[in-house]
PDB file of C-alpha atoms in Angstrom:
ATOM      1  CA  UNK A   1     -11.601  -2.775   0.652  1.00 46.00           C
ATOM      2  CA  UNK A   2      -8.621  -1.712  -1.423  1.00 48.00           C
ATOM      3  CA  UNK A   3      -9.021   0.708  -4.289  1.00 47.00           C
ATOM      4  CA  UNK A   4      -7.036   0.196  -7.477  1.00 47.00           C
ATOM      5  CA  UNK A   5      -6.153   2.866 -10.025  1.00 48.00           C
ATOM      6  CA  UNK A   6      -3.988   3.306 -13.084  1.00 46.00           C
ATOM      7  CA  UNK A   7      -2.400   6.729 -12.993  1.00 47.00           C
ATOM      8  CA  UNK A   8      -1.446   7.790 -16.496  1.00 44.00           C
ATOM      9  CA  UNK A   9      -1.377  11.242 -18.177  1.00 43.00           C
ATOM     10  CA  UNK A  10      -4.248  10.310 -20.485  1.00 40.00           C
ATOM     11  CA  UNK A  11      -6.034   7.404 -18.817  1.00 43.00           C
ATOM     12  CA  UNK A  12      -7.284   6.967 -15.256  1.00 44.00           C
ATOM     13  CA  UNK A  13      -9.233   3.846 -14.298  1.00 45.00           C
ATOM     14  CA  UNK A  14     -10.691   2.967 -10.864  1.00 45.00           C
ATOM     15  CA  UNK A  15     -12.385  -0.226  -9.807  1.00 45.00           C
ATOM     16  CA  UNK A  16     -13.156  -2.199  -6.652  1.00 49.00           C
ATOM     17  CA  UNK A  17     -12.904  -5.983  -6.692  1.00 46.00           C
ATOM     18  CA  UNK A  18     -16.019  -7.826  -5.559  1.00 47.00           C
ATOM     19  CA  UNK A  19     -14.130 -10.678  -3.900  1.00 52.00           C
ATOM     20  CA  UNK A  20     -10.720 -10.941  -2.197  1.00 55.00           C
ATOM     21  CA  UNK A  21      -9.666 -13.709  -4.611  1.00 57.00           C
ATOM     22  CA  UNK A  22     -10.038 -11.284  -7.497  1.00 66.00           C
ATOM     23  CA  UNK A  23      -7.340  -9.026  -5.993  1.00 64.00           C
ATOM     24  CA  UNK A  24      -4.619 -11.467  -6.999  1.00 66.00           C
ATOM     25  CA  UNK A  25      -5.934 -11.617 -10.570  1.00 67.00           C
ATOM     26  CA  UNK A  26      -6.280  -7.834 -10.675  1.00 66.00           C
ATOM     27  CA  UNK A  27      -2.745  -7.360  -9.371  1.00 68.00           C
ATOM     28  CA  UNK A  28      -1.374  -9.729 -12.026  1.00 68.00           C
ATOM     29  CA  UNK A  29      -3.364  -7.897 -14.692  1.00 70.00           C
ATOM     30  CA  UNK A  30      -2.188  -4.541 -13.383  1.00 67.00           C
ATOM     31  CA  UNK A  31       1.448  -5.626 -13.547  1.00 68.00           C
ATOM     32  CA  UNK A  32       0.995  -6.731 -17.157  1.00 66.00           C
ATOM     33  CA  UNK A  33      -0.801  -3.471 -17.972  1.00 64.00           C
ATOM     34  CA  UNK A  34       1.995  -1.460 -16.380  1.00 60.00           C
ATOM     35  CA  UNK A  35       4.589  -3.292 -18.471  1.00 60.00           C
ATOM     36  CA  UNK A  36       2.582  -2.490 -21.589  1.00 58.00           C
ATOM     37  CA  UNK A  37       2.115   1.170 -20.602  1.00 59.00           C
ATOM     38  CA  UNK A  38       5.809   1.550 -19.747  1.00 55.00           C
ATOM     39  CA  UNK A  39       6.827   0.375 -23.201  1.00 57.00           C
ATOM     40  CA  UNK A  40       4.242   2.616 -24.862  1.00 53.00           C
ATOM     41  CA  UNK A  41       5.305   5.748 -22.944  1.00 51.00           C
ATOM     42  CA  UNK A  42       9.041   5.390 -22.185  1.00 53.00           C
ATOM     43  CA  UNK A  43       9.695   9.127 -21.679  1.00 52.00           C
ATOM     44  CA  UNK A  44       7.101   9.473 -18.897  1.00 59.00           C
ATOM     45  CA  UNK A  45       6.912   7.855 -15.490  1.00 64.00           C
ATOM     46  CA  UNK A  46       3.942   5.511 -15.145  1.00 67.00           C
ATOM     47  CA  UNK A  47       2.667   4.407 -11.726  1.00 74.00           C
ATOM     48  CA  UNK A  48       0.047   1.818 -11.018  1.00 82.00           C
ATOM     49  CA  UNK A  49      -1.708   2.411  -7.706  1.00 84.00           C
ATOM     50  CA  UNK A  50      -2.356  -0.966  -6.108  1.00 83.00           C
ATOM     51  CA  UNK A  51      -4.120   0.305  -2.996  1.00 90.00           C
ATOM     52  CA  UNK A  52      -4.534   3.193  -0.603  1.00 92.00           C
ATOM     53  CA  UNK A  53      -4.928   2.309   3.071  1.00 93.00           C
ATOM     54  CA  UNK A  54      -4.845   3.698   6.599  1.00 94.00           C
ATOM     55  CA  UNK A  55      -1.924   2.537   8.726  1.00 94.00           C
ATOM     56  CA  UNK A  56      -2.939  -0.287  11.084  1.00 94.00           C
ATOM     57  CA  UNK A  57      -1.357  -0.446  14.545  1.00 92.00           C
ATOM     58  CA  UNK A  58      -0.317   3.229  14.671  1.00 91.00           C
ATOM     59  CA  UNK A  59      -0.357   3.510  18.467  1.00 90.00           C
ATOM     60  CA  UNK A  60       1.478   0.232  19.141  1.00 93.00           C
ATOM     61  CA  UNK A  61       4.763   0.919  17.337  1.00 91.00           C
ATOM     62  CA  UNK A  62       7.084   3.887  16.571  1.00 90.00           C
ATOM     63  CA  UNK A  63       4.517   5.982  14.682  1.00 91.00           C
ATOM     64  CA  UNK A  64       3.492   8.205  17.633  1.00 92.00           C
ATOM     65  CA  UNK A  65       7.138   9.057  18.342  1.00 93.00           C
ATOM     66  CA  UNK A  66       7.904  10.129  14.750  1.00 94.00           C
ATOM     67  CA  UNK A  67       4.451  11.417  13.732  1.00 93.00           C
ATOM     68  CA  UNK A  68       5.584  15.067  13.620  1.00 92.00           C
ATOM     69  CA  UNK A  69       8.406  14.171  11.192  1.00 95.00           C
ATOM     70  CA  UNK A  70       6.361  12.134   8.694  1.00 95.00           C
ATOM     71  CA  UNK A  71       5.365  14.076   5.562  1.00 96.00           C
ATOM     72  CA  UNK A  72       3.165  13.203   2.560  1.00 96.00           C
ATOM     73  CA  UNK A  73       5.313  11.760  -0.214  1.00 95.00           C
ATOM     74  CA  UNK A  74       7.825  10.139   2.166  1.00 96.00           C
ATOM     75  CA  UNK A  75       8.968   6.697   1.005  1.00 96.00           C
ATOM     76  CA  UNK A  76       7.928   3.703   3.060  1.00 97.00           C
ATOM     77  CA  UNK A  77       9.330   0.172   3.127  1.00 97.00           C
ATOM     78  CA  UNK A  78       7.045  -2.855   2.955  1.00 96.00           C
ATOM     79  CA  UNK A  79       8.452  -5.869   4.806  1.00 96.00           C
ATOM     80  CA  UNK A  80       6.779  -9.292   4.782  1.00 96.00           C
ATOM     81  CA  UNK A  81       6.310 -11.121   8.091  1.00 96.00           C
ATOM     82  CA  UNK A  82       5.189 -14.619   7.020  1.00 94.00           C
ATOM     83  CA  UNK A  83       5.932 -15.999  10.500  1.00 95.00           C
ATOM     84  CA  UNK A  84       3.698 -13.437  12.236  1.00 94.00           C
ATOM     85  CA  UNK A  85       1.571 -15.469  14.704  1.00 95.00           C
ATOM     86  CA  UNK A  86      -1.472 -13.184  14.295  1.00 93.00           C
ATOM     87  CA  UNK A  87      -1.585 -12.981  10.496  1.00 95.00           C
ATOM     88  CA  UNK A  88       0.315 -15.099   7.936  1.00 95.00           C
ATOM     89  CA  UNK A  89      -0.155 -12.309   5.342  1.00 96.00           C
ATOM     90  CA  UNK A  90       1.286  -9.608   7.612  1.00 97.00           C
ATOM     91  CA  UNK A  91       3.152  -6.783   5.860  1.00 97.00           C
ATOM     92  CA  UNK A  92       5.072  -4.391   8.115  1.00 96.00           C
ATOM     93  CA  UNK A  93       5.287  -0.704   7.131  1.00 97.00           C
ATOM     94  CA  UNK A  94       8.558   1.098   7.935  1.00 96.00           C
ATOM     95  CA  UNK A  95       9.641   4.736   7.618  1.00 96.00           C
ATOM     96  CA  UNK A  96      13.380   5.456   7.717  1.00 96.00           C
ATOM     97  CA  UNK A  97      14.008   2.109   9.409  1.00 94.00           C
ATOM     98  CA  UNK A  98      11.357   2.639  12.108  1.00 95.00           C
ATOM     99  CA  UNK A  99       8.308   0.418  12.273  1.00 95.00           C
ATOM    100  CA  UNK A 100       5.131   2.448  11.926  1.00 95.00           C
ATOM    101  CA  UNK A 101       2.573  -0.351  11.789  1.00 95.00           C
ATOM    102  CA  UNK A 102       1.059  -2.748   9.267  1.00 96.00           C
ATOM    103  CA  UNK A 103      -0.947  -2.925   6.063  1.00 96.00           C
ATOM    104  CA  UNK A 104      -4.504  -3.543   7.384  1.00 95.00           C
ATOM    105  CA  UNK A 105      -5.334  -7.246   7.652  1.00 93.00           C
ATOM    106  CA  UNK A 106      -8.403  -6.895   5.427  1.00 92.00           C
ATOM    107  CA  UNK A 107      -6.239  -5.425   2.646  1.00 92.00           C
ATOM    108  CA  UNK A 108      -2.902  -7.229   2.933  1.00 93.00           C
ATOM    109  CA  UNK A 109      -3.423 -10.473   0.967  1.00 93.00           C
ATOM    110  CA  UNK A 110      -2.672  -9.046  -2.493  1.00 92.00           C
ATOM    111  CA  UNK A 111       0.327  -7.054  -1.203  1.00 94.00           C
ATOM    112  CA  UNK A 112       1.732 -10.110   0.610  1.00 95.00           C
ATOM    113  CA  UNK A 113       1.218 -12.246  -2.485  1.00 93.00           C
ATOM    114  CA  UNK A 114       3.054  -9.736  -4.685  1.00 92.00           C
ATOM    115  CA  UNK A 115       5.943  -9.289  -2.232  1.00 94.00           C
ATOM    116  CA  UNK A 116       6.339 -13.076  -1.918  1.00 95.00           C
ATOM    117  CA  UNK A 117       6.759 -13.241  -5.703  1.00 93.00           C
ATOM    118  CA  UNK A 118       9.313 -10.437  -5.822  1.00 92.00           C
ATOM    119  CA  UNK A 119       7.082  -7.833  -7.466  1.00 90.00           C
ATOM    120  CA  UNK A 120       8.553  -4.299  -7.312  1.00 89.00           C
ATOM    121  CA  UNK A 121       6.003  -2.769  -4.932  1.00 92.00           C
ATOM    122  CA  UNK A 122       6.698   0.683  -3.515  1.00 94.00           C
ATOM    123  CA  UNK A 123       4.857   2.632  -0.841  1.00 96.00           C
ATOM    124  CA  UNK A 124       4.633   6.262   0.187  1.00 96.00           C
ATOM    125  CA  UNK A 125       2.788   8.378   2.699  1.00 96.00           C
ATOM    126  CA  UNK A 126      -0.289   9.912   1.057  1.00 95.00           C
ATOM    127  CA  UNK A 127      -1.887  11.708   4.011  1.00 94.00           C
ATOM    128  CA  UNK A 128      -0.828  12.817   7.497  1.00 94.00           C
ATOM    129  CA  UNK A 129      -3.345  14.519   9.761  1.00 92.00           C
ATOM    130  CA  UNK A 130      -4.302  15.011  13.364  1.00 90.00           C
ATOM    131  CA  UNK A 131      -7.305  12.833  14.085  1.00 89.00           C
ATOM    132  CA  UNK A 132      -8.871  11.473  17.291  1.00 86.00           C
ATOM    133  CA  UNK A 133      -8.796   7.966  15.779  1.00 86.00           C
ATOM    134  CA  UNK A 134      -5.101   6.912  15.574  1.00 81.00           C
ATOM    135  CA  UNK A 135      -5.878   4.617  12.631  1.00 83.00           C
ATOM    136  CA  UNK A 136      -6.815   7.661  10.525  1.00 88.00           C
ATOM    137  CA  UNK A 137      -3.659   9.716  11.204  1.00 89.00           C
ATOM    138  CA  UNK A 138      -1.431   8.216   8.506  1.00 94.00           C
ATOM    139  CA  UNK A 139      -2.593   6.912   5.142  1.00 94.00           C
ATOM    140  CA  UNK A 140      -0.311   5.383   2.560  1.00 95.00           C
ATOM    141  CA  UNK A 141      -0.337   4.192  -1.038  1.00 94.00           C
ATOM    142  CA  UNK A 142       1.118   0.980  -2.425  1.00 94.00           C
ATOM    143  CA  UNK A 143       2.059   1.170  -6.077  1.00 91.00           C
ATOM    144  CA  UNK A 144       4.114  -0.410  -8.839  1.00 88.00           C
ATOM    145  CA  UNK A 145       6.506   1.823 -10.737  1.00 77.00           C
TER     146      UNK A 145
END
């Protein structure tokens, strides 16, 4: 399940929603909270972490070919695929124009909902490591800035 956090110089809050339907409400609340925090602290950059996830589909796309080049902190693009025949909430993850994989199906509903509404979601690589399980090799964060 996705983990949410408000990253602020003074305040750090973590919580896990009990039900998937609460993610949408939490995302809306987080966006409002970010707007409030941004006005209260204009000189500092405020980021709201929406979720941290492993990359789904690592071995089926371009990720194995570019794995050695991917570094923590690299920007990622989130691209909606509403016509995806396997998942109507599919969100593709790209690095420098190359498809790495997807936001995991169990965690993509809130991200898809926000992207469909034009919310300014950003993503970045948070962890890159050698691991026997390809799903655990790249982790990324989705946040609002």
